[in-house]
CSV table of C-alpha atoms in Angstrom, one decimal:
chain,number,residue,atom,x,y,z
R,1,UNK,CA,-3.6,-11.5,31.2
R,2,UNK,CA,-3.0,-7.8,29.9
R,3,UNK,CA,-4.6,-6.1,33.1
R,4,UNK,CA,-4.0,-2.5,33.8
R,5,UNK,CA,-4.3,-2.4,37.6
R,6,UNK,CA,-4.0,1.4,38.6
R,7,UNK,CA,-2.3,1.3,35.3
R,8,UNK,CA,-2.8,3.5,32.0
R,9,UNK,CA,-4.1,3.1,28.4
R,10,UNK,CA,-2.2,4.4,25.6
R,11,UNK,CA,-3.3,7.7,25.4
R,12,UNK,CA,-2.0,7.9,29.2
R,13,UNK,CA,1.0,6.9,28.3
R,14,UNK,CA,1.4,10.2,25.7
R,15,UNK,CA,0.5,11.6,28.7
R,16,UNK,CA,3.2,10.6,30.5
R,17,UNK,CA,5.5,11.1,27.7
R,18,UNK,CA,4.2,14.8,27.1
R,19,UNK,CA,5.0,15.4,30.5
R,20,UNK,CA,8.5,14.1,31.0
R,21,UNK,CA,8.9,15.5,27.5
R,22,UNK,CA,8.1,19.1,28.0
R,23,UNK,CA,8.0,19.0,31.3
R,24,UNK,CA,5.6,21.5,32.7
R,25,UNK,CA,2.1,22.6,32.9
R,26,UNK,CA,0.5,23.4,29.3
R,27,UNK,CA,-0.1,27.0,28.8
R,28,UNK,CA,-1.9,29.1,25.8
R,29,UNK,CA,-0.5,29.8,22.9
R,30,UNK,CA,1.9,33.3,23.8
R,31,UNK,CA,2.7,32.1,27.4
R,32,UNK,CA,4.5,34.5,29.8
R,33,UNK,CA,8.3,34.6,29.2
R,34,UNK,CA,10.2,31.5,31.5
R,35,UNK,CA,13.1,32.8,32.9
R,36,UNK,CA,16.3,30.7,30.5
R,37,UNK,CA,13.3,28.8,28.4
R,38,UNK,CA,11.0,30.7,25.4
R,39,UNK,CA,7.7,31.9,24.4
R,40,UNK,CA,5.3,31.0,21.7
R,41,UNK,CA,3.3,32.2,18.9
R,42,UNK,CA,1.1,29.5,17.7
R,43,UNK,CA,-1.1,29.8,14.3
R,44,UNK,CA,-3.0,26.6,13.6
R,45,UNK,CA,-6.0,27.4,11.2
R,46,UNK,CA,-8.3,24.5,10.9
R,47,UNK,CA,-7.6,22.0,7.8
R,48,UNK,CA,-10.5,20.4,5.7
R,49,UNK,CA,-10.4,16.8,5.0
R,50,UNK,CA,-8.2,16.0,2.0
R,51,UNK,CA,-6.6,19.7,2.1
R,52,UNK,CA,-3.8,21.3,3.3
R,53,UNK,CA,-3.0,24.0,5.0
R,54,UNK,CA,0.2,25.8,6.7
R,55,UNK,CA,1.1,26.2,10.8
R,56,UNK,CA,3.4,28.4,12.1
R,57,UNK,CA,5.1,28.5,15.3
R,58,UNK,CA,7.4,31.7,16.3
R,59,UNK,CA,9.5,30.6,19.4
R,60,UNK,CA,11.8,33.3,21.0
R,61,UNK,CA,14.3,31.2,22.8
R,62,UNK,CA,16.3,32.7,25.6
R,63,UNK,CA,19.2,30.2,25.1
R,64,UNK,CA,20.1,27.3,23.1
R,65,UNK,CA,17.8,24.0,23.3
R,66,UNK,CA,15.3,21.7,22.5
R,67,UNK,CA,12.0,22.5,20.6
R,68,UNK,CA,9.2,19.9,20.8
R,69,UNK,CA,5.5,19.6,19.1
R,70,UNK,CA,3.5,16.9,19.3
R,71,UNK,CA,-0.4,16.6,18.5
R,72,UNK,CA,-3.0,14.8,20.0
R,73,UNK,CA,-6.8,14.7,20.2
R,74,UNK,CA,-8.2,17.9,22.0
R,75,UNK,CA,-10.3,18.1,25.5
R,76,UNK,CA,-14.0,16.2,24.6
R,77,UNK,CA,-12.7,13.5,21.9
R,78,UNK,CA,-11.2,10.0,22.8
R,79,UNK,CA,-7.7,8.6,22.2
R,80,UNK,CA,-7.0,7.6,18.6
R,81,UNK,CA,-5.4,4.7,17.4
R,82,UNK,CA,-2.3,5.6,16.4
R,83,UNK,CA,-1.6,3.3,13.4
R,84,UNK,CA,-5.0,4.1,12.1
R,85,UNK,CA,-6.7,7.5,12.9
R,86,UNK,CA,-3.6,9.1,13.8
R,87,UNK,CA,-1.7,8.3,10.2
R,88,UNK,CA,-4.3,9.8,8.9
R,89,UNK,CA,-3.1,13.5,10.2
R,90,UNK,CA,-0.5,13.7,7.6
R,91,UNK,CA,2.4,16.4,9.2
R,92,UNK,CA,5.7,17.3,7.9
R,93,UNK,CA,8.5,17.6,9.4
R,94,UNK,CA,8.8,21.7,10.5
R,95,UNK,CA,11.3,24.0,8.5
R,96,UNK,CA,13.0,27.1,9.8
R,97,UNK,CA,15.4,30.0,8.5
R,98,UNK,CA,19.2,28.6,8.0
R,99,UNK,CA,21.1,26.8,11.5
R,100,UNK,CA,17.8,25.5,12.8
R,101,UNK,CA,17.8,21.3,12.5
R,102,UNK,CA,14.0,19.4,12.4
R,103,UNK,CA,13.6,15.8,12.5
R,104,UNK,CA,10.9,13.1,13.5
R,105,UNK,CA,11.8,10.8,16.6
R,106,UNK,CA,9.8,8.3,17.7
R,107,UNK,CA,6.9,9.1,20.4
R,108,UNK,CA,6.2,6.7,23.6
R,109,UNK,CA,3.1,5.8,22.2
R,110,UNK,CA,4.1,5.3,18.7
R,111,UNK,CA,3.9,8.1,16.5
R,112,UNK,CA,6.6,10.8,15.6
R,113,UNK,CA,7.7,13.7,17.4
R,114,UNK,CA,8.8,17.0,15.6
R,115,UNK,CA,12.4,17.6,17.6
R,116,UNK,CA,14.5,21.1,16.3
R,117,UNK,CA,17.4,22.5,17.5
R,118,UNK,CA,17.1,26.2,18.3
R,119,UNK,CA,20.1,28.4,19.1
R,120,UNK,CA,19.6,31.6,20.9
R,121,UNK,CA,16.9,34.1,19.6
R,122,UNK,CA,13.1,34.4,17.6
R,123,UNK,CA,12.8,32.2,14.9
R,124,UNK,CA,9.3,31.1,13.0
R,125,UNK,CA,9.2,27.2,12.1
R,126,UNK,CA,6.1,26.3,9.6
R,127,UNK,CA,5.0,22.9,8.7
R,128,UNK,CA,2.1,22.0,7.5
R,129,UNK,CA,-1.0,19.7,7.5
R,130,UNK,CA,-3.1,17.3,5.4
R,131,UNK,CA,-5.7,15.3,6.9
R,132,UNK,CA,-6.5,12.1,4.4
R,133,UNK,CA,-9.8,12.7,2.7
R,134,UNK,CA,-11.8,10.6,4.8
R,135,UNK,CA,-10.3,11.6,7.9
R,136,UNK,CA,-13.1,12.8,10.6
R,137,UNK,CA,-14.0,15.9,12.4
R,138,UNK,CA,-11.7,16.1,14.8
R,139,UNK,CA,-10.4,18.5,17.4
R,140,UNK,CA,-6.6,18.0,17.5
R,141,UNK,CA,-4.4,19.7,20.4
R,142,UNK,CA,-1.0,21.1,19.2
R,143,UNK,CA,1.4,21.2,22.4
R,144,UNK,CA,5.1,22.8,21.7
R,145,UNK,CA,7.7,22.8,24.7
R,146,UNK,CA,11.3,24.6,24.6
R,147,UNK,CA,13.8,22.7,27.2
R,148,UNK,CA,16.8,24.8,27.5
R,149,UNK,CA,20.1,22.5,27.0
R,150,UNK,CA,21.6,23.7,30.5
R,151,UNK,CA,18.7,22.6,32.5
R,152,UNK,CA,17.1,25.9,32.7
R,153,UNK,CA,13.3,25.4,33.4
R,154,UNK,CA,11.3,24.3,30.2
R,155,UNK,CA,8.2,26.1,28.8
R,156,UNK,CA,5.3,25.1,26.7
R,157,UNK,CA,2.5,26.3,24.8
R,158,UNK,CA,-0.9,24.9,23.2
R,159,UNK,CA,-2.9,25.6,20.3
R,160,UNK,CA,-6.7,23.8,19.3
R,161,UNK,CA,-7.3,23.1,15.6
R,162,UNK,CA,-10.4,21.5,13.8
R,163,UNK,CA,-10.3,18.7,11.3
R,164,UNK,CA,-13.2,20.2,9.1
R,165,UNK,CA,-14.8,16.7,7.9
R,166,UNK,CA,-18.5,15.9,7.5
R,167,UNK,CA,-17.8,12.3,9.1
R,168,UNK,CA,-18.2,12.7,12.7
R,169,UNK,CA,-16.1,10.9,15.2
R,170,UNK,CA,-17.3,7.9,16.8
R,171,UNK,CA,-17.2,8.1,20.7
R,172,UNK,CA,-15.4,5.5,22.9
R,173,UNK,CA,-17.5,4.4,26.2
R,174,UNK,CA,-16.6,2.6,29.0
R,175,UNK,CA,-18.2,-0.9,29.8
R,176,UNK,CA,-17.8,-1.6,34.1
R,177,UNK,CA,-18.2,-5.0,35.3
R,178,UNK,CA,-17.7,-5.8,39.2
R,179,UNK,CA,-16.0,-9.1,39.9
R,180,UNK,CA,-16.5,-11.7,42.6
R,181,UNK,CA,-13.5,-10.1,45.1
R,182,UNK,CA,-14.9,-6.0,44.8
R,183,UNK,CA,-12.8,-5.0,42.1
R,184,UNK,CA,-14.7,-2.4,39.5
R,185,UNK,CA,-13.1,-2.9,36.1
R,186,UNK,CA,-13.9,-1.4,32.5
R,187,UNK,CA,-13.3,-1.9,29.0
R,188,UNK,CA,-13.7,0.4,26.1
R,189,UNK,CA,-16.4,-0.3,23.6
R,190,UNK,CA,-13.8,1.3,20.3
R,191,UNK,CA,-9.9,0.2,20.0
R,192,UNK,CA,-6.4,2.0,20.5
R,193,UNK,CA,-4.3,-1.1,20.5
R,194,UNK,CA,-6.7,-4.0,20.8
R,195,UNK,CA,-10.1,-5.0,20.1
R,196,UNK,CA,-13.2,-3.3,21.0
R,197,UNK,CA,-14.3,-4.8,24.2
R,198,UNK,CA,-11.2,-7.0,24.5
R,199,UNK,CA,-11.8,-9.1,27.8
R,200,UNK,CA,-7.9,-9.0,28.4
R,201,UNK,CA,-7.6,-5.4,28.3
R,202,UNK,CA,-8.9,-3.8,31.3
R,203,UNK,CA,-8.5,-1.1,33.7
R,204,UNK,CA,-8.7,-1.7,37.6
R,205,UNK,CA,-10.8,1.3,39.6
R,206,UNK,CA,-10.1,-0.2,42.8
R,207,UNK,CA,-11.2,-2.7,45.5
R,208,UNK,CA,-14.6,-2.0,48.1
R,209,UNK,CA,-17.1,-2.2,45.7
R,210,UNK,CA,-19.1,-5.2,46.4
R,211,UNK,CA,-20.1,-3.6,49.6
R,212,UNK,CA,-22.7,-2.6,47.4
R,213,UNK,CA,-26.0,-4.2,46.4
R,214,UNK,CA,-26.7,-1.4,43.7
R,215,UNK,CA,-24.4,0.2,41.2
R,216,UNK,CA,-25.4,2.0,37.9
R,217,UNK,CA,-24.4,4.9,35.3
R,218,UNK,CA,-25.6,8.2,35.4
R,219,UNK,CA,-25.5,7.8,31.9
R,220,UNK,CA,-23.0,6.7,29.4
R,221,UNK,CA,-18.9,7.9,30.7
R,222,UNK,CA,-16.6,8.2,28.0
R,223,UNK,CA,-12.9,7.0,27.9
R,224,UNK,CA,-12.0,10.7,28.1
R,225,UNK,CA,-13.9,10.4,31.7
R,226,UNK,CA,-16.9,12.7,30.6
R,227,UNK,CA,-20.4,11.4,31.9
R,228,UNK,CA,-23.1,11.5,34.6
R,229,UNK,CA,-20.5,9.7,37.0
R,230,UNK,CA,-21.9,6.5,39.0
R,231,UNK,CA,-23.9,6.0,42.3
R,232,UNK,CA,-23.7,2.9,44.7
R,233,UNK,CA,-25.9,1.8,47.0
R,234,UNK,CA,-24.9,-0.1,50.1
R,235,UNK,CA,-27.4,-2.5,52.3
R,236,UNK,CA,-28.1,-0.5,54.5
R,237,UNK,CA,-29.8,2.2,52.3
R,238,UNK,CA,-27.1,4.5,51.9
R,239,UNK,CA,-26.5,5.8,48.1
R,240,UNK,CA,-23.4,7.1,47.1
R,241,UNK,CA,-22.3,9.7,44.4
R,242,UNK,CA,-19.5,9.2,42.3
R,243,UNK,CA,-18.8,11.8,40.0
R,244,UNK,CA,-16.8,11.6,36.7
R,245,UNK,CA,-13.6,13.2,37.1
R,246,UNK,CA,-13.6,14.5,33.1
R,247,UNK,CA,-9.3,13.8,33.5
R,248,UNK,CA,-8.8,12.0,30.2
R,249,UNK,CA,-6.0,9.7,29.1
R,250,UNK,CA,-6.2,8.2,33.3
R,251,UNK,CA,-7.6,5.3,34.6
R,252,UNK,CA,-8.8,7.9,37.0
R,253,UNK,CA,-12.4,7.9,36.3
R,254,UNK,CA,-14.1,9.2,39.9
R,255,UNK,CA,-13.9,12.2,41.8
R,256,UNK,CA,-14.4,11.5,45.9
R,257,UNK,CA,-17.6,10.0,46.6
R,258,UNK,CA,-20.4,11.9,47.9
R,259,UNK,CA,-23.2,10.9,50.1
R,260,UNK,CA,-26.5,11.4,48.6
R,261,UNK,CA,-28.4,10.4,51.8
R,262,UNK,CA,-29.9,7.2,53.4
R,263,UNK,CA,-33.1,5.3,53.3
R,264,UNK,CA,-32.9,3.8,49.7
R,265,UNK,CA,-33.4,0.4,51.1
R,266,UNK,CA,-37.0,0.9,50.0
R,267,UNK,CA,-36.3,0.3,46.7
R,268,UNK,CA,-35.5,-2.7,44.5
R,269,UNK,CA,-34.2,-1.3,41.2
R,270,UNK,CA,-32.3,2.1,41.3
R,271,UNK,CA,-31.3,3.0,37.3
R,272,UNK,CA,-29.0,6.2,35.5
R,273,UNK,CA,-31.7,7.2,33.1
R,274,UNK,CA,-29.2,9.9,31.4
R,275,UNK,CA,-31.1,13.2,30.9
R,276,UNK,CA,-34.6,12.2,30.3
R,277,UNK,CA,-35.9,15.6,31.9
R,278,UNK,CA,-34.4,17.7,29.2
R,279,UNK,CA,-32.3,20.2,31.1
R,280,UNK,CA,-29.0,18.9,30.2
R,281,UNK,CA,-28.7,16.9,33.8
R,282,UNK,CA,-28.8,13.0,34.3
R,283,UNK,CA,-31.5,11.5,36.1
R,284,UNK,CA,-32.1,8.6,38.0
R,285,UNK,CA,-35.0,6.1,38.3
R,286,UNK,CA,-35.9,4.0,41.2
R,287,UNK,CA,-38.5,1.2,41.8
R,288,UNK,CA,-40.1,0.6,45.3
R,289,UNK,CA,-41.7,-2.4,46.0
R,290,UNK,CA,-45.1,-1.9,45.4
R,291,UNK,CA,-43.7,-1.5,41.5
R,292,UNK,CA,-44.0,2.2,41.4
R,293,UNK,CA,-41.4,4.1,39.3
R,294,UNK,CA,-40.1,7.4,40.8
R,295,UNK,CA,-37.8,10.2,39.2
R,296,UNK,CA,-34.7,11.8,40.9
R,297,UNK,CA,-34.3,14.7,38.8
R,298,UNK,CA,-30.2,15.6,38.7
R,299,UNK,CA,-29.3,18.9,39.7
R,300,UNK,CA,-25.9,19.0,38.2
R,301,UNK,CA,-25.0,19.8,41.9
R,302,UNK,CA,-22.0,17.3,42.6
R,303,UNK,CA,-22.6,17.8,46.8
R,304,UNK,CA,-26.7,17.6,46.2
R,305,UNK,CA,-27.1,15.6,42.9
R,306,UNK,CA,-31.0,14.8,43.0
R,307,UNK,CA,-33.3,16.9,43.1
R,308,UNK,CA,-36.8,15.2,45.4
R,309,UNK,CA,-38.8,12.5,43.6
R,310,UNK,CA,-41.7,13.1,41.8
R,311,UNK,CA,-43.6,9.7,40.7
R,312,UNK,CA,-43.2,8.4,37.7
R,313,UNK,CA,-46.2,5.5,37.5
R,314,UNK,CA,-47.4,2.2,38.9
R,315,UNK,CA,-47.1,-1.3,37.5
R,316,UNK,CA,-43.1,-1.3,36.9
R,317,UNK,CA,-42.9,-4.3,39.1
R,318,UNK,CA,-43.5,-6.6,36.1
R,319,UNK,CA,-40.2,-5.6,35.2
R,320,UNK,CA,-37.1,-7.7,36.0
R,321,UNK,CA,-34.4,-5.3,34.1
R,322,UNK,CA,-34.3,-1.6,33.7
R,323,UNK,CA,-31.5,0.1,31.5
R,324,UNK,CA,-31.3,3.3,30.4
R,325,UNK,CA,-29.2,6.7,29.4
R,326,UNK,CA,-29.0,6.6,25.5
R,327,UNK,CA,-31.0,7.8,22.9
R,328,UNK,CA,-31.7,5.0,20.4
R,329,UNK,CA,-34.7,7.2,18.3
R,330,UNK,CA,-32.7,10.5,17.6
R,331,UNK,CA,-35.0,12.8,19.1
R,332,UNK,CA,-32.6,14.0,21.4
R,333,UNK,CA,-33.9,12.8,24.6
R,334,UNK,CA,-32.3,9.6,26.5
R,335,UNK,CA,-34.8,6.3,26.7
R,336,UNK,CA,-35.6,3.8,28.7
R,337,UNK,CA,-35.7,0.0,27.9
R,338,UNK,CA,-37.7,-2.5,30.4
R,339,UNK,CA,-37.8,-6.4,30.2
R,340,UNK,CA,-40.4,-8.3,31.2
R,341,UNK,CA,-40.9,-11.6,33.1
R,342,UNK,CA,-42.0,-13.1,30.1
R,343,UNK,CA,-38.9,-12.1,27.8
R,344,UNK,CA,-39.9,-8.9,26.0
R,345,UNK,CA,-38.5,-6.0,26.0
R,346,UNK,CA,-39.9,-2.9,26.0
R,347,UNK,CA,-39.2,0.8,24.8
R,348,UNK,CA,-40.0,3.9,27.0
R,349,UNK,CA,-39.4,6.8,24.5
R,350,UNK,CA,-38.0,10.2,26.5
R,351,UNK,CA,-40.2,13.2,26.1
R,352,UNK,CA,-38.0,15.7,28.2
R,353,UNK,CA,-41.1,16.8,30.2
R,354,UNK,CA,-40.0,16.2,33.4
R,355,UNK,CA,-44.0,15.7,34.4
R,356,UNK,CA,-44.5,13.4,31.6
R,357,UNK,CA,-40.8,12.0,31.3
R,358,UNK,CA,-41.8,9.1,29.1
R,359,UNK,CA,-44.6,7.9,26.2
R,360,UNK,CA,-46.6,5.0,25.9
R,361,UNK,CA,-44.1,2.2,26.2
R,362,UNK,CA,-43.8,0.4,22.2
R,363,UNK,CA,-42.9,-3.2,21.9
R,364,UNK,CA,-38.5,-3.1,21.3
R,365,UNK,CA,-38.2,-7.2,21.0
R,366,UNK,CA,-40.3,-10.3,21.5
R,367,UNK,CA,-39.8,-13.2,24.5
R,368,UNK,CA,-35.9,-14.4,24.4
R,369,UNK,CA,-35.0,-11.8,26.2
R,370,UNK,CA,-35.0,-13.8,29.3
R,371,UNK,CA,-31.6,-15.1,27.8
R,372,UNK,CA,-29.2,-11.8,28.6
R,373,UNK,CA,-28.3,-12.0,32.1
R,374,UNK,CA,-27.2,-8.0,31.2
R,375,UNK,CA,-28.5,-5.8,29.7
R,376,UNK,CA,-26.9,-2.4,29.7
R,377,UNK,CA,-26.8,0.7,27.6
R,378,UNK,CA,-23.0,1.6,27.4
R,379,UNK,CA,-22.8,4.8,24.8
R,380,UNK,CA,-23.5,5.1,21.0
R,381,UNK,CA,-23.0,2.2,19.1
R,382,UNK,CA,-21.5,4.1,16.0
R,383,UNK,CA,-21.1,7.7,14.7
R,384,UNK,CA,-24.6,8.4,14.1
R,385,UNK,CA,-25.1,8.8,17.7
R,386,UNK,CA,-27.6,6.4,18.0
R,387,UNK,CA,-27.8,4.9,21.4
R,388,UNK,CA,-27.1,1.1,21.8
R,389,UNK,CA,-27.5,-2.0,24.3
R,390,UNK,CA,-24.8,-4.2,25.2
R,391,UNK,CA,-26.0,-7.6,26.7
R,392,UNK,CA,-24.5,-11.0,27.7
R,393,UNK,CA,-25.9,-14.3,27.4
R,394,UNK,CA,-25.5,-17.1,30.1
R,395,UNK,CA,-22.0,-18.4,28.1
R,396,UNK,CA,-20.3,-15.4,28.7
R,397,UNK,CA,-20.7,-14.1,25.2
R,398,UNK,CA,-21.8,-9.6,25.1
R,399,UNK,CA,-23.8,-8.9,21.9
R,400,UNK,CA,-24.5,-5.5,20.3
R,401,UNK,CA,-28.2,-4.2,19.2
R,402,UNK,CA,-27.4,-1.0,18.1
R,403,UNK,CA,-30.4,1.9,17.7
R,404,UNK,CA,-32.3,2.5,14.6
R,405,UNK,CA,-33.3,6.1,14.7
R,406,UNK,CA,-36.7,4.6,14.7
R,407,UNK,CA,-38.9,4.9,17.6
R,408,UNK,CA,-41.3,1.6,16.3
R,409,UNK,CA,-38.5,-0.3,15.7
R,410,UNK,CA,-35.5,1.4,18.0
R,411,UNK,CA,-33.1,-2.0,17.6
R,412,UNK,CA,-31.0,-3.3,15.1
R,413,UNK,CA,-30.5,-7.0,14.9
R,414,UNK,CA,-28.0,-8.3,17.2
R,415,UNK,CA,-24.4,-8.5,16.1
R,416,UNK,CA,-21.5,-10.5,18.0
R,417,UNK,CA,-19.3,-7.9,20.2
R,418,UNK,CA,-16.8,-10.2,22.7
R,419,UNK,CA,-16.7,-12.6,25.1
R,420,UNK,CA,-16.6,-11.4,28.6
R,421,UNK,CA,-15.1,-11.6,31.9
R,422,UNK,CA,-17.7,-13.5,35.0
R,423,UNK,CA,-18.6,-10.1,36.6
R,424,UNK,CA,-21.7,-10.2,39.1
R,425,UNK,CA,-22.6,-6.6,38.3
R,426,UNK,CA,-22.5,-5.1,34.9
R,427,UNK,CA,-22.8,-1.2,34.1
């Protein structure tokens, strides 16, 4: 089994490399002199899709070392695969003026690292780049270090460049499932090194959560650790706050908890509805049990995340799933999706008025719905941004319905995504 318990993904392991490699805390482009390493001056305009353009890097070196660059997808965009997306960043090898020596070696995480030696002194190194034609719009992270050959502290520097592409980049999410001994889990819904969804390819997020009888999304959390965060709910009534850390390339998806408060007990369904209020905050739903819907409008306040309830509407106890936190009709605002007891699922469309935070529902599928014992709205199901369900049937099988655009008819047909681990909670 190719678990990752407390371990890291790929694009952690660059991490790690980046860090042994230039060892030291990335700074801007024209960092403060170190005393024995070097300071930068880093030019990276952006490069369109299927062009070519020039970088230049002037380094003055206060002795004789190492010079390293090595780029990488910038803060906001997931990892890449690196024998796909990656090749597709063409780079050569950088040049300088006469003594200085550039070559490739090979990176921890499989690509190439530019290496020169530098004597003494300022010298300007230029190489440049071609993103393939089809390449998307990236944002790619240029880090440089200088490691002094007589162990002289080393310095580094950091430059942002865009990719200028019309083809967006598709987002990776995180899929959480809880198994039977407390340990929360996730998989990523796109690949680095391994399938999408891949049940053998996990990260652990520690033991102590199935002292909870409630756990949901905010709304959808990136693998770059960018989301609503989660909240848990214990027996007792107590909800919990888990914030998103927004530290990518780690398995280190939470901040500290916080403690929202106690008396939740009253409810039987508490659901991440992502921000259906329009104010850029997630929100939260929960069901009490006389069947009426309330709204916990998010603050964006991590020590007082919800704001009070307002009430939603009566009737939602003929419900038996809620999931929300995407936006499957491109209007901007995040949806809700309800199952019935009979098997049909239903669309609430998001209005972002928080006293009206959802239309008339619309009809999303017909009975059979009664199959999924999940149903769970991970992230985007593709570049379009259109928001998606995940579900799993009783065999263990996760199937994709991926949003339409189209509020009447906000579901594609159902498309085969993995098979899946026995979780008893699903998020």
């Amino acid at each position: 089994m190719r678990e990752q318990r407390r371990g890291i993904g790929r694009g952690a392991v660059a991490l790690a490399a980046a860090a042994a490699m230039l060892a030291g805390a990335a700074g801007a482009a024209g960092a403060a002199p170190v005393p024995g390493g070097a300071t930068f001056g880093i030019t990276t305009p952006d490069a369109a899709a299927g062009g070519s353009v020039t970088h230049t890097v002037k380094v003055n070196a206060a002795l004789k070392g190492r010079f390293e660059l090595h780029m990488e997808p910038a803060e906001g965009f997931r990892w890449w695969d690196p024998t796909g997306e990656a090749q597709d960043l063409r780079r050569s090898t950088p040049t300088g003026a006469p003594g200085v020596t550039c070559r490739e070696e090979p990176y921890e995480n499989g690509e190439d690292l530019a290496v020169c030696d530098l004597p003494a002194g300022e010298h300007t190194l230029t190489y440049t780049v071609n993103p393939a034609p089809h390449m998307e719009a990236w944002g790619v992270e240029v880090n440089v270090g200088f490691r002094p050959d007589d162990g002289s502290p080393a310095s580094t520097g950091q430059s942002v460049f865009q990719v200028l592409s019309d083809n967006p980049v598709e987002k990776s999410y995180r899929v959480f499932g809880r198994d039977t001994a407390g340990r929360l889990w996730s998989h990523q819904t796109l690949p680095t090194d391994t399938r999408p969804l891949d049940p053998w390819w996990r990260q652990d997020h520690g033991s102590g959560w199935g002292a909870f009888d409630a756990v949901t999304k905010l709304s959808p959390i990136g693998t770059d650790n960018r989301g609503g965060g989660v909240v848990a709910r214990e027996p007792n009534g107590t909800l919990w706050y888990y914030p998103a850390s927004g530290v990518k390339w780690t398995d280190r998806v939470f901040k500290p908890r916080v403690r929202v408060g106690t008396g939740w007990s009253v409810y039987n369904s508490v659901r991440g509805t992502g921000d259906v209020t329009g104010d850029g905050h997630p929100d939260l739903v929960a069901r009490d049990t006389s069947g009426v819907l309330w709204l916990y409008r998010g603050t964006g306040v991590e020590s007082a995340p919800f704001a009070d309830r307002t009430r939603v509407g009566s009737g939602w106890q003929v419900y038996n799933a809620l999931t929300g936190g995407v936006d499957s009709t491109s209007d901007g605002h995040a949806d809700l999706f309800a199952r019935d007891t009979s098997g049909a699922l239903w669309l609430y469309q998001g209005t972002g008025d928080p006293a009206r935070p959802y239309a008339p529902r619309v009809k999303a599928g017909t009975s059979g719905w009664n199959a999924y014992t999940a149903v769970i709205a991970p992230g985007d199901g593709g570049p379009d941004g259109r928001g998606a369900l995940l579900v799993r049937d009783r065999d263990g099988v996760l199937y994709w319905y991926r949003g339409t655009g189209n509020a009447s008819a906000p579901l594609g047909n159902r498309t085969p995504a993995a098979q899946s681990q026995p979780y008893n909670a699903w998020m």
